[in-house]
GROMACS .gro file of C-alpha atoms in nm:
model
  450
    1MET     CA    1   0.965  -0.256   1.380
    2ALA     CA    2   1.074  -0.147   1.727
    3LYS     CA    3   1.395   0.050   1.763
    4ILE     CA    4   1.594   0.119   2.079
    5PRO     CA    5   1.547   0.487   2.171
    6SER     CA    6   1.844   0.711   2.238
    7ASN     CA    7   1.675   0.870   2.539
    8PRO     CA    8   1.882   0.754   2.844
    9LEU     CA    9   1.576   0.725   3.070
   10ALA     CA   10   1.395   0.515   2.814
   11ARG     CA   11   1.698   0.289   2.777
   12LEU     CA   12   1.714   0.252   3.154
   13LEU     CA   13   1.349   0.152   3.169
   14LEU     CA   14   1.396  -0.091   2.881
   15ALA     CA   15   1.687  -0.251   3.060
   16ALA     CA   16   1.481  -0.284   3.378
   17ASN     CA   17   1.206  -0.436   3.169
   18GLY     CA   18   1.440  -0.694   3.017
   19ALA     CA   19   1.414  -0.560   2.664
   20LEU     CA   20   1.791  -0.513   2.629
   21ALA     CA   21   1.867  -0.859   2.761
   22GLY     CA   22   1.592  -1.064   2.603
   23LEU     CA   23   1.243  -1.129   2.726
   24THR     CA   24   1.250  -1.229   3.092
   25VAL     CA   25   0.952  -1.383   3.269
   26ASP     CA   26   0.873  -1.577   3.585
   27VAL     CA   27   0.611  -1.830   3.475
   28GLU     CA   28   0.500  -1.876   3.836
   29ASP     CA   29   0.410  -1.507   3.867
   30ALA     CA   30   0.097  -1.396   3.681
   31ALA     CA   31   0.202  -1.029   3.687
   32SER     CA   32   0.536  -1.116   3.529
   33VAL     CA   33   0.364  -1.324   3.261
   34ARG     CA   34   0.123  -1.041   3.179
   35ALA     CA   35   0.409  -0.791   3.155
   36ALA     CA   36   0.607  -1.012   2.918
   37ALA     CA   37   0.297  -1.088   2.710
   38ALA     CA   38   0.229  -0.716   2.674
   39LEU     CA   39   0.571  -0.668   2.516
   40VAL     CA   40   0.524  -0.961   2.281
   41ALA     CA   41   0.181  -0.832   2.176
   42GLU     CA   42   0.326  -0.486   2.115
   43ASP     CA   43   0.594  -0.632   1.889
   44LEU     CA   44   0.339  -0.852   1.715
   45MET     CA   45   0.136  -0.549   1.614
   46THR     CA   46   0.438  -0.389   1.445
   47TYR     CA   47   0.381  -0.649   1.173
   48TYR     CA   48   0.016  -0.551   1.122
   49PRO     CA   49  -0.020  -0.313   0.824
   50GLY     CA   50  -0.388  -0.232   0.874
   51ASN     CA   51  -0.328   0.093   1.060
   52THR     CA   52  -0.122   0.235   0.772
   53PRO     CA   53  -0.322   0.446   0.521
   54GLY     CA   54  -0.380   0.257   0.199
   55GLU     CA   55  -0.315  -0.086   0.347
   56PRO     CA   56  -0.595  -0.347   0.378
   57ILE     CA   57  -0.759  -0.373   0.719
   58GLY     CA   58  -0.782  -0.701   0.907
   59ILE     CA   59  -0.511  -0.908   0.740
   60LEU     CA   60  -0.135  -0.948   0.742
   61SER     CA   61   0.065  -0.868   0.429
   62ALA     CA   62  -0.070  -1.105   0.167
   63PRO     CA   63   0.082  -1.242  -0.156
   64PRO     CA   64   0.202  -1.138  -0.406
   65ASP     CA   65   0.370  -0.861  -0.205
   66GLY     CA   66   0.363  -1.037   0.132
   67ASP     CA   67   0.403  -1.385   0.271
   68TYR     CA   68   0.083  -1.435   0.467
   69TYR     CA   69  -0.241  -1.574   0.333
   70TRP     CA   70  -0.584  -1.437   0.419
   71TRP     CA   71  -0.658  -1.688   0.696
   72THR     CA   72  -0.366  -1.565   0.907
   73GLY     CA   73  -0.560  -1.245   0.976
   74GLY     CA   74  -0.828  -1.449   1.150
   75ALA     CA   75  -0.558  -1.628   1.348
   76LEU     CA   76  -0.413  -1.291   1.452
   77TRP     CA   77  -0.742  -1.171   1.599
   78SER     CA   78  -0.806  -1.503   1.775
   79SER     CA   79  -0.467  -1.479   1.944
   80LEU     CA   80  -0.529  -1.120   2.051
   81LEU     CA   81  -0.878  -1.202   2.180
   82ASP     CA   82  -0.726  -1.474   2.396
   83TYR     CA   83  -0.455  -1.235   2.514
   84ARG     CA   84  -0.715  -0.971   2.598
   85ASN     CA   85  -0.932  -1.218   2.787
   86ARG     CA   86  -0.647  -1.353   2.997
   87SER     CA   87  -0.444  -1.036   3.053
   88GLY     CA   88  -0.720  -0.776   3.079
   89ASP     CA   89  -0.532  -0.554   2.831
   90THR     CA   90  -0.787  -0.369   2.614
   91LYS     CA   91  -0.528  -0.176   2.414
   92TYR     CA   92  -0.606  -0.355   2.088
   93ASP     CA   93  -0.985  -0.368   2.110
   94GLN     CA   94  -1.040  -0.127   1.823
   95ASP     CA   95  -0.795  -0.311   1.598
   96ILE     CA   96  -0.960  -0.646   1.678
   97SER     CA   97  -1.310  -0.521   1.615
   98GLN     CA   98  -1.223  -0.337   1.294
   99GLY     CA   99  -1.022  -0.631   1.164
  100LEU     CA  100  -1.298  -0.882   1.227
  101ILE     CA  101  -1.567  -0.664   1.068
  102PHE     CA  102  -1.372  -0.544   0.766
  103GLN     CA  103  -1.331  -0.898   0.629
  104ILE     CA  104  -1.689  -1.027   0.668
  105GLY     CA  105  -1.783  -0.993   0.300
  106PRO     CA  106  -2.118  -0.893   0.147
  107ASN     CA  107  -2.310  -1.185   0.301
  108ASP     CA  108  -2.174  -1.155   0.656
  109ASN     CA  109  -2.005  -1.496   0.637
  110TYR     CA  110  -1.635  -1.423   0.594
  111MET     CA  111  -1.628  -1.464   0.220
  112PRO     CA  112  -1.499  -1.127   0.097
  113LEU     CA  113  -1.513  -1.105  -0.281
  114ASN     CA  114  -1.142  -1.045  -0.334
  115TRP     CA  115  -1.051  -1.376  -0.164
  116THR     CA  116  -1.328  -1.615  -0.265
  117SER     CA  117  -1.151  -1.752  -0.573
  118SER     CA  118  -0.875  -1.904  -0.361
  119MET     CA  119  -1.065  -1.971  -0.040
  120GLY     CA  120  -1.074  -2.303   0.138
  121ASN     CA  121  -1.328  -2.424   0.391
  122ASP     CA  122  -1.047  -2.414   0.647
  123ASP     CA  123  -0.975  -2.047   0.568
  124GLN     CA  124  -1.335  -1.940   0.618
  125ALA     CA  125  -1.359  -2.152   0.930
  126ILE     CA  126  -1.061  -1.982   1.096
  127TRP     CA  127  -1.240  -1.650   1.070
  128GLY     CA  128  -1.555  -1.817   1.204
  129LEU     CA  129  -1.349  -1.939   1.500
  130ALA     CA  130  -1.242  -1.582   1.567
  131ALA     CA  131  -1.603  -1.464   1.562
  132VAL     CA  132  -1.731  -1.738   1.791
  133GLY     CA  133  -1.432  -1.677   2.017
  134ALA     CA  134  -1.527  -1.310   2.043
  135GLU     CA  135  -1.881  -1.411   2.137
  136GLY     CA  136  -1.756  -1.668   2.386
  137ILE     CA  137  -1.554  -1.419   2.591
  138GLY     CA  138  -1.819  -1.148   2.575
  139PHE     CA  139  -1.610  -0.918   2.356
  140GLN     CA  140  -1.788  -0.591   2.284
  141GLU     CA  141  -2.026  -0.620   1.992
  142PRO     CA  142  -1.955  -0.417   1.677
  143GLY     CA  143  -2.142  -0.092   1.627
  144GLN     CA  144  -2.484  -0.045   1.472
  145ASP     CA  145  -2.538  -0.167   1.116
  146ASN     CA  146  -2.283  -0.445   1.169
  147PRO     CA  147  -2.368  -0.811   1.234
  148GLN     CA  148  -2.309  -0.946   1.583
  149TRP     CA  149  -2.035  -1.198   1.657
  150LEU     CA  150  -2.284  -1.477   1.711
  151THR     CA  151  -2.453  -1.405   1.379
  152LEU     CA  152  -2.122  -1.420   1.197
  153ALA     CA  153  -2.029  -1.749   1.362
  154LYS     CA  154  -2.369  -1.900   1.281
  155ASN     CA  155  -2.342  -1.790   0.917
  156VAL     CA  156  -2.002  -1.956   0.880
  157PHE     CA  157  -2.135  -2.271   1.044
  158GLU     CA  158  -2.429  -2.286   0.803
  159ASN     CA  159  -2.195  -2.257   0.505
  160LEU     CA  160  -1.968  -2.532   0.633
  161HIS     CA  161  -2.266  -2.747   0.729
  162SER     CA  162  -2.419  -2.741   0.381
  163ASP     CA  163  -2.417  -3.051   0.161
  164ASP     CA  164  -2.266  -2.869  -0.138
  165ARG     CA  165  -1.939  -2.829   0.053
  166ARG     CA  166  -1.911  -3.206   0.108
  167VAL     CA  167  -1.836  -3.535  -0.063
  168ASP     CA  168  -2.161  -3.720  -0.141
  169ASP     CA  169  -2.045  -4.078  -0.200
  170GLY     CA  170  -1.772  -4.333  -0.136
  171ASP     CA  171  -1.581  -4.386   0.188
  172CYS     CA  172  -1.538  -4.007   0.227
  173ASP     CA  173  -1.914  -3.957   0.217
  174GLY     CA  174  -2.016  -3.654   0.423
  175ALA     CA  175  -1.664  -3.516   0.469
  176LEU     CA  176  -1.600  -3.146   0.419
  177ARG     CA  177  -1.371  -3.078   0.124
  178TRP     CA  178  -1.056  -2.873   0.163
  179GLN     CA  179  -1.145  -2.614  -0.102
  180ILE     CA  180  -1.483  -2.450  -0.158
  181PHE     CA  181  -1.487  -2.422  -0.537
  182PRO     CA  182  -1.429  -2.706  -0.789
  183SER     CA  183  -1.185  -2.488  -0.984
  184ASN     CA  184  -0.945  -2.469  -0.691
  185ASN     CA  185  -0.650  -2.700  -0.648
  186GLY     CA  186  -0.730  -2.914  -0.346
  187TYR     CA  187  -1.104  -2.944  -0.412
  188ASN     CA  188  -1.060  -3.320  -0.435
  189TYR     CA  189  -0.874  -3.345  -0.106
  190ILE     CA  190  -1.032  -3.398   0.234
  191ALA     CA  191  -0.837  -3.180   0.477
  192ALA     CA  192  -0.874  -3.280   0.838
  193ASN     CA  193  -0.840  -2.919   0.950
  194ALA     CA  194  -1.150  -2.802   0.762
  195ASN     CA  195  -1.357  -3.073   0.932
  196ILE     CA  196  -1.195  -3.013   1.270
  197PHE     CA  197  -1.253  -2.638   1.258
  198TYR     CA  198  -1.616  -2.700   1.165
  199PHE     CA  199  -1.645  -2.938   1.460
  200ASN     CA  200  -1.489  -2.677   1.690
  201ILE     CA  201  -1.728  -2.402   1.579
  202ALA     CA  202  -2.025  -2.636   1.628
  203ALA     CA  203  -1.902  -2.729   1.976
  204GLN     CA  204  -1.863  -2.366   2.079
  205LEU     CA  205  -2.204  -2.274   1.940
  206ALA     CA  206  -2.358  -2.568   2.127
  207ARG     CA  207  -2.214  -2.441   2.453
  208ILE     CA  208  -2.301  -2.076   2.388
  209THR     CA  209  -2.657  -2.127   2.267
  210GLY     CA  210  -2.764  -2.458   2.419
  211ASN     CA  211  -2.911  -2.546   2.077
  212LYS     CA  212  -2.915  -2.921   2.016
  213THR     CA  213  -2.862  -2.870   1.642
  214TYR     CA  214  -2.506  -2.758   1.710
  215GLU     CA  215  -2.450  -3.033   1.965
  216ASP     CA  216  -2.559  -3.298   1.715
  217ALA     CA  217  -2.345  -3.143   1.443
  218ALA     CA  218  -2.038  -3.152   1.667
  219LYS     CA  219  -2.100  -3.515   1.762
  220ASP     CA  220  -2.153  -3.617   1.400
  221ALA     CA  221  -1.840  -3.433   1.288
  222TYR     CA  222  -1.622  -3.607   1.547
  223ASP     CA  223  -1.775  -3.946   1.466
  224LEU     CA  224  -1.707  -3.892   1.096
  225LEU     CA  225  -1.341  -3.806   1.161
  226GLU     CA  226  -1.309  -4.131   1.355
  227ASP     CA  227  -1.499  -4.335   1.098
  228ILE     CA  228  -1.284  -4.226   0.803
  229GLY     CA  229  -0.968  -4.282   1.003
  230PHE     CA  230  -0.845  -3.927   1.059
  231ILE     CA  231  -0.826  -3.997   1.435
  232SER     CA  232  -0.635  -4.310   1.529
  233ASP     CA  233  -0.696  -4.539   1.824
  234LYS     CA  234  -0.400  -4.369   1.994
  235TYR     CA  235  -0.551  -4.023   1.923
  236ASP     CA  236  -0.307  -3.932   1.652
  237VAL     CA  237  -0.474  -3.676   1.426
  238TYR     CA  238  -0.386  -3.706   1.058
  239ASP     CA  239  -0.370  -3.443   0.784
  240GLY     CA  240  -0.620  -3.578   0.530
  241ALA     CA  241  -0.683  -3.801   0.229
  242PRO     CA  242  -0.790  -3.787  -0.138
  243ALA     CA  243  -1.165  -3.735  -0.170
  244GLN     CA  244  -1.201  -4.051  -0.377
  245ASN     CA  245  -1.029  -4.270  -0.116
  246CYS     CA  246  -1.032  -4.171   0.250
  247LYS     CA  247  -0.843  -4.490   0.337
  248SER     CA  248  -0.532  -4.356   0.164
  249LEU     CA  249  -0.429  -4.137   0.454
  250ASN     CA  250  -0.172  -3.861   0.468
  251LYS     CA  251  -0.058  -3.920   0.824
  252GLY     CA  252   0.136  -3.595   0.866
  253PRO     CA  253   0.093  -3.478   1.228
  254PHE     CA  254   0.029  -3.105   1.265
  255SER     CA  255  -0.029  -2.945   1.600
  256ILE     CA  256  -0.309  -2.719   1.479
  257ASN     CA  257  -0.526  -3.023   1.403
  258ALA     CA  258  -0.465  -3.194   1.736
  259ALA     CA  259  -0.511  -2.871   1.932
  260MET     CA  260  -0.835  -2.762   1.766
  261LEU     CA  261  -0.982  -3.112   1.794
  262LEU     CA  262  -0.890  -3.115   2.162
  263GLN     CA  263  -1.033  -2.769   2.222
  264GLY     CA  264  -1.362  -2.860   2.055
  265SER     CA  265  -1.379  -3.178   2.260
  266ALA     CA  266  -1.319  -2.978   2.577
  267PHE     CA  267  -1.606  -2.747   2.484
  268MET     CA  268  -1.829  -3.052   2.440
  269TYR     CA  269  -1.709  -3.204   2.768
  270ASN     CA  270  -1.797  -2.879   2.943
  271HIS     CA  271  -2.127  -2.838   2.761
  272THR     CA  272  -2.241  -3.194   2.840
  273ASN     CA  273  -2.155  -3.170   3.211
  274GLY     CA  274  -1.860  -3.404   3.190
  275ASN     CA  275  -2.008  -3.671   2.962
  276ASP     CA  276  -1.796  -3.989   2.976
  277ASP     CA  277  -1.746  -4.011   2.599
  278TRP     CA  278  -1.617  -3.656   2.573
  279LYS     CA  279  -1.400  -3.705   2.881
  280LYS     CA  280  -1.241  -4.010   2.721
  281ARG     CA  281  -1.168  -3.807   2.408
  282VAL     CA  282  -1.027  -3.515   2.605
  283ASP     CA  283  -0.804  -3.749   2.803
  284GLY     CA  284  -0.677  -3.930   2.496
  285LEU     CA  285  -0.612  -3.613   2.300
  286VAL     CA  286  -0.438  -3.443   2.594
  287SER     CA  287  -0.201  -3.735   2.643
  288ARG     CA  288  -0.116  -3.778   2.276
  289THR     CA  289  -0.085  -3.406   2.204
  290LEU     CA  290   0.161  -3.358   2.490
  291GLU     CA  291   0.355  -3.668   2.382
  292VAL     CA  292   0.385  -3.574   2.015
  293PHE     CA  293   0.425  -3.198   2.024
  294PHE     CA  294   0.605  -3.140   2.356
  295PRO     CA  295   0.874  -3.410   2.344
  296ASN     CA  296   1.090  -3.237   2.608
  297GLY     CA  297   0.832  -3.010   2.765
  298VAL     CA  298   0.870  -2.749   2.489
  299ALA     CA  299   0.646  -2.707   2.183
  300VAL     CA  300   0.787  -2.849   1.861
  301GLU     CA  301   0.608  -2.858   1.524
  302THR     CA  302   0.699  -3.222   1.481
  303ALA     CA  303   0.622  -3.267   1.113
  304CYS     CA  304   0.859  -2.997   0.992
  305GLU     CA  305   1.058  -2.814   1.259
  306LEU     CA  306   1.338  -3.062   1.330
  307LYS     CA  307   1.439  -3.067   0.962
  308ASN     CA  308   1.375  -2.694   0.902
  309LEU     CA  309   1.099  -2.773   0.652
  310CYS     CA  310   0.819  -2.559   0.796
  311THR     CA  311   0.629  -2.343   0.551
  312THR     CA  312   0.516  -1.993   0.642
  313ASP     CA  313   0.171  -2.130   0.728
  314MET     CA  314   0.315  -2.389   0.966
  315LEU     CA  315   0.492  -2.121   1.168
  316PHE     CA  316   0.150  -2.014   1.300
  317TYR     CA  317   0.054  -2.355   1.439
  318LYS     CA  318   0.219  -2.320   1.782
  319SER     CA  319  -0.019  -2.034   1.860
  320PHE     CA  320  -0.316  -2.267   1.803
  321LEU     CA  321  -0.141  -2.542   1.998
  322HIS     CA  322  -0.098  -2.337   2.313
  323ARG     CA  323  -0.440  -2.172   2.288
  324GLY     CA  324  -0.608  -2.509   2.245
  325LEU     CA  325  -0.440  -2.652   2.553
  326GLY     CA  326  -0.490  -2.332   2.752
  327SER     CA  327  -0.864  -2.334   2.698
  328THR     CA  328  -0.880  -2.707   2.771
  329ILE     CA  329  -0.758  -2.655   3.128
  330GLN     CA  330  -1.026  -2.389   3.173
  331LEU     CA  331  -1.308  -2.598   3.028
  332ALA     CA  332  -1.194  -2.924   3.189
  333PRO     CA  333  -1.008  -2.806   3.502
  334TYR     CA  334  -0.910  -3.160   3.606
  335THR     CA  335  -0.662  -3.162   3.312
  336SER     CA  336  -0.464  -2.876   3.464
  337ALA     CA  337  -0.238  -3.100   3.674
  338LYS     CA  338  -0.114  -3.273   3.359
  339VAL     CA  339  -0.121  -2.988   3.108
  340LEU     CA  340  -0.016  -2.678   3.302
  341PRO     CA  341   0.339  -2.783   3.394
  342VAL     CA  342   0.409  -2.851   3.027
  343LEU     CA  343   0.261  -2.518   2.918
  344LYS     CA  344   0.475  -2.339   3.175
  345SER     CA  345   0.789  -2.520   3.063
  346SER     CA  346   0.715  -2.438   2.701
  347ALA     CA  347   0.633  -2.074   2.775
  348LYS     CA  348   0.956  -2.035   2.970
  349SER     CA  349   1.165  -2.167   2.681
  350ALA     CA  350   0.965  -1.966   2.428
  351ALA     CA  351   1.029  -1.642   2.613
  352ALA     CA  352   1.397  -1.720   2.677
  353GLN     CA  353   1.485  -1.720   2.308
  354CYS     CA  354   1.320  -1.380   2.242
  355THR     CA  355   1.647  -1.189   2.212
  356GLY     CA  356   1.635  -1.073   1.851
  357GLY     CA  357   1.597  -0.751   1.659
  358SER     CA  358   1.709  -0.402   1.747
  359SER     CA  359   1.493  -0.417   2.059
  360GLY     CA  360   1.668  -0.730   2.181
  361ARG     CA  361   1.337  -0.904   2.247
  362LEU     CA  362   1.195  -1.026   1.915
  363CYS     CA  363   1.106  -1.394   1.907
  364GLY     CA  364   1.206  -1.681   1.681
  365PHE     CA  365   1.039  -2.011   1.598
  366HIS     CA  366   1.272  -2.275   1.745
  367TRP     CA  367   1.222  -2.273   2.120
  368SER     CA  368   1.375  -2.597   2.241
  369SER     CA  369   1.736  -2.491   2.180
  370GLY     CA  370   1.701  -2.180   2.395
  371GLN     CA  371   1.882  -1.983   2.126
  372PHE     CA  372   1.731  -1.718   1.901
  373ASP     CA  373   1.718  -1.854   1.544
  374ASN     CA  374   1.717  -1.514   1.372
  375LYS     CA  375   1.382  -1.585   1.205
  376THR     CA  376   1.126  -1.325   1.304
  377GLY     CA  377   0.772  -1.245   1.196
  378PRO     CA  378   0.411  -1.227   1.312
  379ALA     CA  379   0.380  -1.605   1.340
  380GLN     CA  380   0.674  -1.624   1.577
  381GLN     CA  381   0.536  -1.343   1.793
  382MET     CA  382   0.190  -1.504   1.797
  383GLY     CA  383   0.336  -1.835   1.905
  384VAL     CA  384   0.515  -1.686   2.205
  385LEU     CA  385   0.219  -1.463   2.291
  386SER     CA  386  -0.012  -1.766   2.303
  387ALA     CA  387   0.243  -1.963   2.501
  388LEU     CA  388   0.249  -1.692   2.768
  389THR     CA  389  -0.124  -1.623   2.775
  390SER     CA  390  -0.208  -1.994   2.790
  391ILE     CA  391  -0.076  -2.009   3.147
  392LEU     CA  392  -0.288  -1.716   3.264
  393PRO     CA  393  -0.641  -1.777   3.394
  394ALA     CA  394  -0.920  -1.681   3.157
  395GLN     CA  395  -1.120  -1.383   3.280
  396GLY     CA  396  -1.420  -1.405   3.050
  397SER     CA  397  -1.697  -1.654   2.998
  398VAL     CA  398  -1.487  -1.909   2.809
  399ALA     CA  399  -1.367  -2.033   3.148
  400GLY     CA  400  -1.635  -2.275   3.246
  401ASN     CA  401  -1.692  -2.570   3.474
  402THR     CA  402  -1.865  -2.900   3.424
  403THR     CA  403  -2.197  -2.760   3.540
  404THR     CA  404  -2.215  -2.505   3.261
  405THR     CA  405  -2.431  -2.576   2.961
  406GLY     CA  406  -2.470  -2.236   2.798
  407SER     CA  407  -2.724  -1.963   2.807
  408GLY     CA  408  -3.004  -2.078   2.585
  409SER     CA  409  -3.130  -1.826   2.332
  410SER     CA  410  -2.950  -1.518   2.457
  411GLY     CA  411  -2.632  -1.607   2.269
  412THR     CA  412  -2.396  -1.527   2.555
  413SER     CA  413  -2.229  -1.788   2.769
  414GLN     CA  414  -2.294  -1.813   3.140
  415GLY     CA  415  -1.972  -1.999   3.212
  416THR     CA  416  -1.796  -1.898   3.530
  417THR     CA  417  -1.428  -1.840   3.577
  418SER     CA  418  -1.252  -2.148   3.708
  419SER     CA  419  -1.114  -2.131   4.057
  420ASP     CA  420  -0.784  -2.261   3.919
  421THR     CA  421  -0.529  -1.989   3.853
  422PRO     CA  422  -0.287  -2.148   3.607
  423ALA     CA  423  -0.005  -1.896   3.635
  424GLY     CA  424  -0.027  -1.911   4.010
  425ASN     CA  425  -0.088  -1.625   4.247
  426ALA     CA  426   0.205  -1.391   4.284
  427GLY     CA  427   0.413  -1.525   4.568
  428THR     CA  428   0.432  -1.197   4.753
  429GLN     CA  429   0.285  -0.852   4.740
  430THR     CA  430   0.627  -0.729   4.631
  431ALA     CA  431   0.620  -0.958   4.328
  432VAL     CA  432   0.281  -0.822   4.227
  433THR     CA  433   0.399  -0.464   4.267
  434LEU     CA  434   0.715  -0.521   4.066
  435GLY     CA  435   0.520  -0.698   3.794
  436GLY     CA  436   0.278  -0.409   3.777
  437MET     CA  437   0.566  -0.162   3.756
  438VAL     CA  438   0.711  -0.357   3.464
  439LEU     CA  439   0.378  -0.350   3.283
  440ILE     CA  440   0.340   0.024   3.341
  441ALA     CA  441   0.695   0.081   3.222
  442SER     CA  442   0.625  -0.112   2.903
  443GLN     CA  443   0.317   0.099   2.837
  444ILE     CA  444   0.506   0.423   2.897
  445LEU     CA  445   0.778   0.312   2.659
  446GLY     CA  446   0.528   0.253   2.380
  447SER     CA  447   0.568   0.614   2.275
  448PHE     CA  448   0.943   0.569   2.239
  449LEU     CA  449   0.932   0.251   2.031
  450ILE     CA  450   0.876   0.380   1.680
   0.00000   0.00000   0.00000
């Protein structure tokens, strides 16, 4: 973890950079946002053990010695891919690529042998989302003898699409089970997130490839979620139900489910040139997501945060929440007027409470109070990183417009960067210069923070 250096010059630069007085950022200045995000990303990677000899590559510290399950590694790389795409910072490219490849497993489908016995469909899908996300932004392909990002995403889709992963009768007929293997606890539970992640992957593949198979799969997946009651008329998104009775709903609201359903719908809206059905879904999900998870303009994990009941897994959900909304305003630019002010407000509060640790800039989980809660970790850093990057314009091909339908068989998107610039242009040339100086200073100081 970062330590404050004794070198007086380094301390001076850290003070100028805000590291001794918390994380400071002007959410209306893209250069300031990028500089703050660079610091958060740097601190995030202090929690990644994969660059230490003898430690597993691609994942965070897993049980029994650590607190983070296998899927959180996929979430880490998705957050860094989004950061890279929106900030232009390529510092972590090697880590991202190595991490995504090391965990693919013998069949190139993100089922490594040492995790299969406890793997859920949602776990595998999160890694598939990372792979399709890498393809979507045009991230450099892995070296020779390694599968391409699109291949990995397609392989995960095919696994999730298969009948043997699904319920074959009753009112849950066709729904994707939570767990993959019958021996696992949770095999007889229908988790909304597994079905939503599958839908999201299908939607992204539809847009990237133009293949109607993926488009139909995405449509069918959304329809099924509605039919079994996991999406309410008000666009609440529920947690799941027992496989034998999908009418007995667990109505717990989790932001990861709402955000990933919204993001997938935005991909379909973009892919279908603004189809009315997908627009209606985007509109409904935007309104309800903002209402439920941003009660005062700041992200709150409603189901657990207010009573301090969040599990370690739930601490990661705010990263998905902000990334889902951030990509929505790129894929459906008309939503920016409603979504962006809330994202800015949330990002501002998120950054303001990053005053912890010996560096004076580590982040906590509770943002709405404005006070650091003394609870640090990779999930907290990822949440703030995604909050900041969500208000930056996407640079890669994920940023589309309603005339973009994908690239056909080439497997790379032809989406164009939206003319909207969510973080705003820097107000003056001076602001840009100062922001750049802050970013440079943070990079120089990397050698001191050991």
